[in-house]
Short mmCIF file of C-alpha atoms and ligand atoms in Angstrom, two decimals:
data_model
loop_
_atom_site.label_atom_id
_atom_site.label_comp_id
_atom_site.label_asym_id
_atom_site.label_seq_id
_atom_site.Cartn_x
_atom_site.Cartn_y
_atom_site.Cartn_z
CA UNK P 231 29.38 14.39 22.01
CA UNK P 232 29.55 11.42 19.61
CA UNK P 233 32.66 9.45 19.80
CA UNK P 234 33.47 8.37 15.98
CA UNK P 235 34.47 4.71 15.66
CA UNK P 236 37.54 6.02 13.49
CA UNK P 237 38.92 7.95 16.30
CA UNK P 238 40.56 4.98 18.04
CA UNK P 239 41.56 3.66 14.75
CA UNK P 240 45.57 3.87 13.91
CA UNK P 241 46.34 6.92 11.64
CA UNK P 242 48.03 4.47 9.31
CA UNK P 243 44.64 2.76 8.57
CA UNK P 244 42.50 5.74 8.61
CA UNK P 245 44.96 7.57 5.93
CA UNK P 246 44.49 4.51 3.83
CA UNK P 247 42.34 4.80 0.30
CA UNK P 248 40.33 2.22 -0.68
CA UNK P 249 41.46 -0.18 -3.48
CA UNK P 250 40.29 1.29 -6.74
CA UNK P 251 39.33 -1.68 -8.99
CA UNK P 252 38.57 -1.44 -12.74
CA UNK P 253 35.02 -0.40 -13.35
CA UNK P 254 32.78 -3.45 -13.78
CA UNK P 255 32.01 -4.28 -17.56
CA UNK P 256 28.15 -4.14 -16.69
CA UNK P 257 28.33 -0.92 -14.89
CA UNK P 258 29.83 0.87 -18.13
CA UNK P 259 27.08 -0.80 -20.25
CA UNK P 260 24.61 0.46 -17.99
CA UNK P 261 25.82 3.86 -17.80
CA UNK P 262 26.26 4.30 -21.35
CA UNK P 263 22.97 2.35 -22.47
CA UNK P 264 25.54 -0.19 -24.79
CA UNK P 265 26.32 -3.98 -24.73
CA UNK P 266 29.33 -5.58 -25.60
CA UNK P 267 32.20 -2.81 -23.59
CA UNK P 268 35.59 -4.50 -23.54
CA UNK P 269 37.50 -4.51 -20.09
CA UNK P 270 41.18 -3.87 -20.49
CA UNK P 271 41.70 -2.92 -17.13
CA UNK P 272 42.10 -6.01 -14.21
CA UNK P 273 45.01 -8.14 -16.11
CA UNK P 274 42.40 -11.01 -16.61
CA UNK P 275 42.59 -13.95 -18.93
CA UNK P 276 40.09 -13.17 -21.58
CA UNK P 277 40.75 -17.09 -22.83
CA UNK P 278 38.47 -18.38 -19.37
CA UNK P 279 39.33 -21.06 -17.45
CA UNK P 280 40.38 -24.24 -18.88
CA UNK P 281 37.43 -26.96 -19.50
CA UNK P 282 39.20 -29.38 -16.80
CA UNK P 283 38.58 -26.86 -14.13
CA UNK P 284 34.87 -26.07 -15.29
CA UNK P 285 34.51 -29.83 -14.76
CA UNK P 286 35.70 -29.72 -11.32
CA UNK P 287 34.16 -26.61 -10.16
CA UNK P 288 30.85 -28.34 -11.30
CA UNK P 289 31.55 -31.29 -9.47
CA UNK P 290 32.55 -29.67 -6.50
CA UNK P 291 29.05 -27.33 -6.39
CA UNK P 292 27.16 -30.12 -4.75
CA UNK P 293 29.55 -30.29 -1.77
CA UNK P 294 29.45 -26.58 -0.52
CA UNK P 295 27.29 -27.57 2.15
CA UNK P 296 30.52 -29.11 4.03
CA UNK P 297 33.46 -26.80 5.06
CA UNK P 298 36.37 -27.12 2.71
CA UNK P 299 39.78 -28.91 3.29
CA UNK P 300 41.35 -26.05 5.83
CA UNK P 301 44.58 -27.41 4.57
CA UNK P 302 44.07 -27.52 1.11
CA UNK P 303 45.86 -30.75 1.03
CA UNK P 304 45.16 -32.38 -2.34
CA UNK P 305 45.84 -28.93 -4.11
CA UNK P 306 49.32 -28.46 -1.84
CA UNK P 307 50.15 -32.11 -2.90
CA UNK P 308 49.21 -31.64 -6.76
CA UNK P 309 51.81 -28.21 -6.46
CA UNK P 310 54.19 -30.19 -4.72
CA UNK P 311 54.67 -32.75 -7.24
CA UNK P 312 53.89 -30.09 -10.23
CA UNK P 313 56.76 -27.87 -9.08
CA UNK P 314 59.06 -30.52 -6.83
CA UNK P 315 59.06 -29.32 -3.79
CA UNK P 316 57.95 -30.30 -0.43
CA UNK P 317 54.36 -30.78 0.26
CA UNK P 318 55.34 -28.33 4.06
CA UNK P 319 56.73 -26.06 1.86
CA UNK P 320 53.40 -25.14 0.41
CA UNK P 321 50.64 -22.66 1.57
CA UNK P 322 47.42 -21.63 -0.21
CA UNK P 323 45.28 -18.07 -0.03
CA UNK P 324 42.51 -16.74 -1.04
CA UNK P 325 44.83 -15.43 -4.06
CA UNK P 326 48.32 -14.83 -3.42
CA UNK P 327 47.08 -11.51 -2.37
CA UNK P 328 46.15 -13.05 1.22
CA UNK P 329 49.75 -14.59 1.65
CA UNK P 330 51.02 -10.94 1.52
CA UNK P 331 48.94 -10.00 4.02
CA UNK P 332 49.75 -12.95 6.32
CA UNK P 333 53.86 -12.12 5.28
CA UNK P 334 53.16 -9.04 6.57
CA UNK P 335 51.49 -9.79 9.45
CA UNK P 336 53.86 -12.37 10.46
CA UNK P 337 56.74 -10.18 10.33
CA UNK P 338 55.79 -6.66 10.87
CA UNK P 339 55.25 -4.80 13.62
CA UNK P 340 55.65 -0.75 15.16
CA UNK P 341 58.90 0.21 14.29
CA UNK P 342 60.07 -2.87 11.54
CA UNK P 343 60.44 -1.78 8.02
CA UNK P 344 59.27 -3.44 4.77
CA UNK P 345 61.06 -2.25 1.46
CA UNK P 346 59.82 -2.34 -1.72
CA UNK P 347 60.30 -0.56 -5.35
CA UNK P 348 58.28 2.54 -6.50
CA UNK P 349 56.68 1.81 -8.39
CA UNK P 350 55.32 -1.68 -7.29
CA UNK P 351 52.19 -3.62 -6.58
CA UNK P 352 50.22 -1.12 -4.30
CA UNK P 353 48.96 -3.84 -2.15
CA UNK P 354 52.06 -4.96 -0.68
CA UNK P 355 52.38 -0.52 0.60
CA UNK P 356 48.44 -1.51 1.95
CA UNK P 357 49.68 -5.04 3.67
CA UNK P 358 52.36 -3.41 5.80
CA UNK P 359 50.62 -0.25 6.90
CA UNK P 360 47.51 -2.56 7.96
CA UNK P 361 50.43 -4.88 9.76
CA UNK P 362 51.49 -1.35 11.73
CA UNK P 363 54.98 -1.34 10.07
CA UNK P 364 57.14 1.60 8.18
CA UNK P 365 57.07 1.38 4.62
CA UNK P 366 60.58 2.30 2.74
CA UNK P 367 59.70 3.00 -0.62
CA UNK P 368 62.74 2.78 -3.00
CA UNK P 369 62.87 4.55 -6.46
CA UNK P 370 63.48 2.14 -9.24
CA UNK P 371 65.68 2.76 -12.07
CA UNK P 372 62.80 4.05 -14.37
CA UNK P 373 60.15 1.66 -14.76
CA UNK P 374 62.70 -1.24 -13.41
CA UNK P 375 63.44 -2.63 -9.82
CA UNK P 376 66.74 -1.14 -8.39
CA UNK P 377 67.83 -4.53 -6.44
CA UNK P 378 71.08 -2.46 -5.38
CA UNK P 379 69.70 0.22 -4.24
CA UNK P 380 66.70 -1.91 -2.39
CA UNK P 381 69.82 -3.69 -0.60
CA UNK P 382 71.36 -0.51 0.28
CA UNK P 383 68.06 0.45 2.05
CA UNK P 384 68.22 -2.47 4.21
CA UNK P 385 68.75 -1.35 8.10
CA UNK P 386 68.73 -4.06 11.46
CA UNK P 387 64.93 -2.63 11.53
CA UNK P 388 64.12 -4.22 7.89
CA UNK P 389 62.35 -7.20 8.02
CA UNK P 390 60.80 -8.14 4.71
CA UNK P 391 62.10 -7.19 1.02
CA UNK P 392 59.33 -7.08 -1.72
CA UNK P 393 59.71 -7.72 -5.12
CA UNK P 394 57.03 -8.27 -7.59
CA UNK P 395 58.32 -9.64 -10.37
CA UNK P 396 57.26 -9.37 -13.27
CA UNK P 397 55.80 -5.54 -11.68
CA UNK P 398 52.43 -4.73 -11.76
CA UNK P 399 51.86 -2.09 -12.96
CA UNK P 400 55.52 -1.92 -14.80
CA UNK P 401 55.41 -5.07 -16.64
CA UNK P 402 59.00 -5.33 -16.15
CA UNK P 403 61.19 -7.94 -14.74
CA UNK P 404 64.41 -8.14 -12.46
CA UNK P 405 66.72 -10.27 -14.27
CA UNK P 406 68.71 -13.38 -12.87
CA UNK P 407 71.79 -11.54 -12.98
CA UNK P 408 70.94 -9.01 -10.40
CA UNK P 409 68.42 -10.93 -8.50
CA UNK P 410 71.60 -13.40 -7.94
CA UNK P 411 73.60 -10.85 -7.05
CA UNK P 412 70.97 -9.41 -4.51
CA UNK P 413 70.55 -12.70 -2.47
CA UNK P 414 74.38 -13.12 -2.46
CA UNK P 415 74.36 -9.80 -0.15
CA UNK P 416 71.30 -9.97 1.71
CA UNK P 417 71.53 -10.37 5.19
CA UNK P 418 70.67 -13.36 6.84
CA UNK P 419 67.73 -11.71 8.92
CA UNK P 420 65.47 -10.76 6.07
CA UNK P 421 62.52 -12.65 4.08
CA UNK P 422 62.42 -11.72 0.89
CA UNK P 423 59.13 -12.14 -1.01
CA UNK P 424 59.24 -12.87 -5.15
CA UNK P 425 55.91 -11.82 -5.83
CA UNK P 426 55.34 -13.93 -9.15
CA UNK P 427 51.97 -13.56 -10.05
CA UNK P 428 53.15 -13.33 -13.95
CA UNK P 429 55.41 -16.16 -13.59
CA UNK P 430 54.02 -18.27 -16.46
CA UNK P 431 53.92 -15.37 -19.05
CA UNK P 432 57.61 -14.90 -18.93
CA UNK P 433 59.51 -16.23 -22.26
CA UNK P 434 62.84 -14.49 -21.04
CA UNK P 435 65.59 -16.78 -20.54
CA UNK P 436 67.42 -14.29 -18.26
CA UNK P 437 64.16 -14.24 -16.10
CA UNK P 438 65.30 -16.07 -12.75
CA UNK P 439 62.47 -18.49 -11.36
CA UNK P 440 62.19 -17.81 -7.24
CA UNK P 441 62.24 -21.35 -6.39
CA UNK P 442 65.79 -21.60 -7.27
CA UNK P 443 66.42 -19.28 -4.26
CA UNK P 444 64.42 -21.41 -1.63
CA UNK P 445 66.01 -24.51 -3.12
CA UNK P 446 69.62 -22.80 -2.34
CA UNK P 447 68.49 -22.51 0.84
CA UNK P 448 67.56 -18.53 1.32
CA UNK P 449 64.56 -17.08 3.17
CA UNK P 450 62.66 -16.29 0.03
CA UNK P 451 58.71 -16.60 -0.61
CA UNK P 452 57.77 -17.62 -3.80
CA UNK P 453 53.57 -16.41 -4.45
CA UNK P 454 52.24 -17.28 -7.33
CA UNK P 455 48.50 -17.56 -7.96
CA UNK P 456 45.78 -19.31 -10.41
CA UNK P 457 44.12 -15.92 -11.06
CA UNK P 458 46.74 -14.74 -14.31
CA UNK P 459 47.21 -17.76 -16.92
CA UNK P 460 44.73 -19.94 -15.11
CA UNK P 461 42.06 -17.71 -15.71
CA UNK P 462 40.64 -18.32 -12.25
CA UNK P 463 41.09 -14.95 -10.92
CA UNK P 464 37.18 -14.85 -9.45
CA UNK P 465 37.33 -17.72 -7.16
CA UNK P 466 40.44 -16.06 -5.45
CA UNK P 467 43.55 -18.79 -5.19
CA UNK P 468 47.05 -18.25 -4.99
CA UNK P 469 49.87 -20.16 -3.57
CA UNK P 470 53.63 -19.85 -1.96
CA UNK P 471 56.17 -21.94 -1.44
CA UNK P 472 58.38 -21.41 2.04
CA UNK P 473 60.75 -22.74 4.20
CA UNK P 474 59.25 -25.10 5.85
CA UNK P 475 59.47 -22.89 9.16
CA UNK P 476 57.76 -19.66 7.82
CA UNK P 477 55.17 -22.19 6.12
CA UNK P 478 54.14 -22.99 9.92
CA UNK P 479 53.64 -19.85 10.56
CA UNK P 480 51.69 -18.91 7.47
CA UNK P 481 49.36 -22.04 8.24
CA UNK P 482 49.15 -20.50 11.98
CA UNK P 483 47.94 -17.04 10.92
CA UNK P 484 46.18 -17.60 7.75
CA UNK P 485 42.02 -17.98 8.24
CA UNK P 486 40.98 -21.39 8.97
CA UNK P 487 39.08 -21.95 5.45
CA UNK P 488 40.68 -19.44 3.68
CA UNK P 489 40.41 -21.39 0.20
CA UNK P 490 36.82 -22.62 -1.20
CA UNK P 491 36.22 -26.15 -1.50
CA UNK P 492 35.12 -25.03 -5.48
CA UNK P 493 38.23 -22.94 -6.06
CA UNK P 494 40.82 -25.65 -4.52
CA UNK P 495 39.05 -28.29 -7.07
CA UNK P 496 39.49 -25.78 -10.22
CA UNK P 497 42.51 -25.17 -9.34
CA UNK P 498 43.77 -28.35 -8.71
CA UNK P 499 42.22 -29.14 -12.19
CA UNK P 500 43.84 -26.58 -13.85
CA UNK P 501 47.27 -27.77 -13.45
CA UNK P 502 46.99 -30.56 -15.50
CA UNK P 503 46.02 -28.65 -18.54
CA UNK P 504 49.41 -27.66 -19.61
CA UNK P 505 47.58 -26.60 -22.89
CA UNK P 506 45.86 -23.55 -20.98
CA UNK P 507 49.55 -22.28 -20.56
CA UNK P 508 50.44 -22.39 -24.18
CA UNK P 509 47.31 -21.04 -25.75
CA UNK P 510 47.51 -18.17 -23.17
CA UNK P 511 50.85 -17.94 -23.57
CA UNK P 512 50.64 -16.97 -27.64
CA UNK P 513 47.44 -14.90 -26.99
CA UNK P 514 49.40 -12.52 -24.92
CA UNK P 515 52.61 -12.40 -27.37
CA UNK P 516 50.11 -11.81 -30.47
CA UNK P 517 48.65 -9.11 -27.96
CA UNK P 518 52.09 -7.74 -27.14
CA UNK P 519 53.21 -7.33 -30.85
CA UNK P 520 49.83 -5.73 -31.83
CA UNK P 521 50.23 -3.34 -29.17
CA UNK P 522 53.53 -2.67 -29.68
CA UNK P 523 53.19 -1.90 -33.61
CA UNK P 524 50.04 -0.13 -33.61
CA UNK P 525 50.09 2.07 -30.34
CA UNK P 526 53.48 4.17 -30.25
CA UNK P 527 52.56 5.90 -33.65
CA UNK P 528 49.72 7.07 -31.67
CA UNK P 529 51.79 9.07 -29.30
CA UNK P 530 51.73 6.64 -26.86
CA UNK P 531 54.28 5.41 -24.95
CA UNK P 532 54.86 1.78 -24.12
CA UNK P 533 57.36 -0.08 -21.31
CA UNK P 534 58.49 -2.97 -22.27
CA UNK P 535 56.68 -5.63 -20.49
CA UNK P 536 56.97 -9.51 -20.17
CA UNK P 537 53.29 -9.81 -18.81
CA UNK P 538 49.64 -9.80 -20.05
CA UNK P 539 49.49 -6.09 -19.87
CA UNK P 540 51.62 -2.92 -20.90
CA UNK P 541 52.34 0.53 -18.92
CA UNK P 542 51.23 3.05 -21.55
CA UNK P 543 52.41 7.00 -21.40
CA UNK P 544 49.80 9.23 -22.72
CA UNK P 545 50.83 12.43 -23.90
CA UNK P 546 48.09 14.02 -22.07
CA UNK P 547 46.27 13.18 -18.55
CA UNK P 548 45.21 9.42 -18.85
CA UNK P 549 42.62 9.74 -16.86
CA UNK P 550 40.63 12.13 -19.59
CA UNK P 551 41.90 9.50 -22.06
CA UNK P 552 40.10 6.95 -20.14
CA UNK P 553 36.99 8.88 -20.08
CA UNK P 554 37.26 9.36 -23.77
CA UNK P 555 37.48 5.60 -24.45
CA UNK P 556 34.95 4.84 -21.89
CA UNK P 557 32.08 6.22 -24.35
CA UNK P 558 33.72 4.10 -27.08
CA UNK P 559 33.05 0.74 -24.63
CA UNK P 560 36.77 -0.04 -23.62
CA UNK P 561 37.79 0.38 -19.97
CA UNK P 562 41.56 0.91 -19.29
CA UNK P 563 43.25 2.15 -16.26
CA UNK P 564 44.78 5.03 -15.22
CA UNK P 565 47.62 4.54 -12.52
CA UNK P 566 47.19 7.49 -10.14
CA UNK P 567 46.12 4.82 -7.48
CA UNK P 568 49.61 3.12 -8.03
CA UNK P 569 50.95 6.73 -7.22
CA UNK P 570 52.19 7.03 -10.85
CA UNK P 571 51.54 10.36 -12.77
CA UNK P 572 48.48 11.20 -14.13
CA UNK P 573 49.97 10.48 -18.08
CA UNK P 574 50.04 6.81 -17.10
CA UNK P 575 47.55 3.87 -17.73
CA UNK P 576 47.84 0.19 -17.74
CA UNK P 577 46.10 -1.46 -20.32
CA UNK P 578 45.13 -5.53 -20.24
CA UNK P 579 46.09 -7.72 -23.21
CA UNK P 580 42.49 -9.45 -24.03
CA UNK P 581 41.34 -11.13 -26.84
CA UNK P 582 41.82 -10.54 -30.61
CA UNK P 583 38.98 -8.36 -31.25
CA UNK P 584 39.20 -6.48 -28.09
CA UNK P 585 42.54 -5.70 -29.01
CA UNK P 586 41.53 -4.44 -31.87
CA UNK P 587 38.71 -2.58 -30.80
CA UNK P 588 41.13 -0.55 -27.98
CA UNK P 589 43.22 0.03 -30.76
CA UNK P 590 40.33 1.77 -32.72
CA UNK P 591 39.20 4.02 -29.76
CA UNK P 592 42.89 5.05 -29.11
CA UNK P 593 42.89 5.90 -32.90
CA UNK P 594 39.70 8.13 -32.18
CA UNK P 595 41.80 9.82 -29.13
CA UNK P 596 44.52 11.47 -32.02
C1 PLP A 312 52.21 -8.44 -8.79
C2 PLP A 312 50.80 -8.95 -8.44
N1 PLP A 312 50.77 -9.51 -6.97
C3 PLP A 312 49.55 -10.31 -6.86
C4 PLP A 312 48.46 -10.28 -7.32
C5 PLP A 312 47.11 -10.47 -6.90
O1 PLP A 312 47.02 -11.83 -7.22
P1 PLP A 312 45.73 -12.83 -6.94
O2 PLP A 312 45.55 -11.84 -5.54
O3 PLP A 312 44.55 -12.57 -7.82
O4 PLP A 312 46.39 -14.07 -6.70
C6 PLP A 312 48.56 -9.51 -8.50
C7 PLP A 312 46.66 -8.97 -9.22
O5 PLP A 312 46.99 -8.38 -10.19
C8 PLP A 312 49.60 -8.77 -8.94
O6 PLP A 312 49.44 -7.77 -10.03
#
């Protein structure tokens, strides 16, 4: 009798579902025999990378026969100076997802608990399970995290508490008062992860900057990324600020060459382009206004969003709606893989033309 490899694998690994990414545009175009399809499914930035990043990538390509700088030295220096944080507090990852994974591997083993809201960013749940920890999900208040309930779920076994702020897939934030309150009460043995992948998009004056908690001496890991506002999702580069002892552990656990030389060069150059942030924010603001004006009258409810996407509740199955939209060449993302009921789908904000195209296709559903 043959033994299958999976027989000897931990049950929590066997039960994992593969991450379901948005359908590639090329795939839809091939299926339908069309061109010019629009993908509003992965919270990407339609403006494309900064010209400074493109020039830096072009220059860096010539050196890819060499391994990258394993410590991302110049990028970390640039981040330290951009944010006024110590160089030793910074680590860079292959996307911020890499750092989520590393933090779980550092802190979790059998019997250790990690708390997250439901709904929230699913990749944290995957990282907890892969690390062998126990995931504790705390229901949100509607589509908002409930920090008081998350605090109440802490036990002696809790090692990590994870906030996606703003959250994906809901697009909502935890405001400063609630976050301050959380940090006033959180026990010292806990590491709190503040995943701020959409930080640059938030203009709400009550939105807390995670770095303030780190500066005040809390045990907090603040994660950011170049995938969103900086439009470098395809390069895979994210970064985090940590208490320096934790940063030291991150550097020991992460893979030695986890960020390519091209990615380091592009990210460093992007930091110089503050215009990129202004342009991207304006595009998202315009898109959000358009979505909120045009979509609810079609019977589709939108959760308020502080990000470059919205969570939409369709009157019936969003899976059917997504299939119909695909026939119009528009890709959105049903959220069943994030554990939401089938009415919910996430729609990213695209360029002006892409947004118009979406709205026209949504009208055809009615
Ligand atoms: C809340 C949140 N965190 C982290 C990530 C991962 O980003 P990346 O690994 O591209 O930096 C995403 C990406 O969608 C996200 O929505």
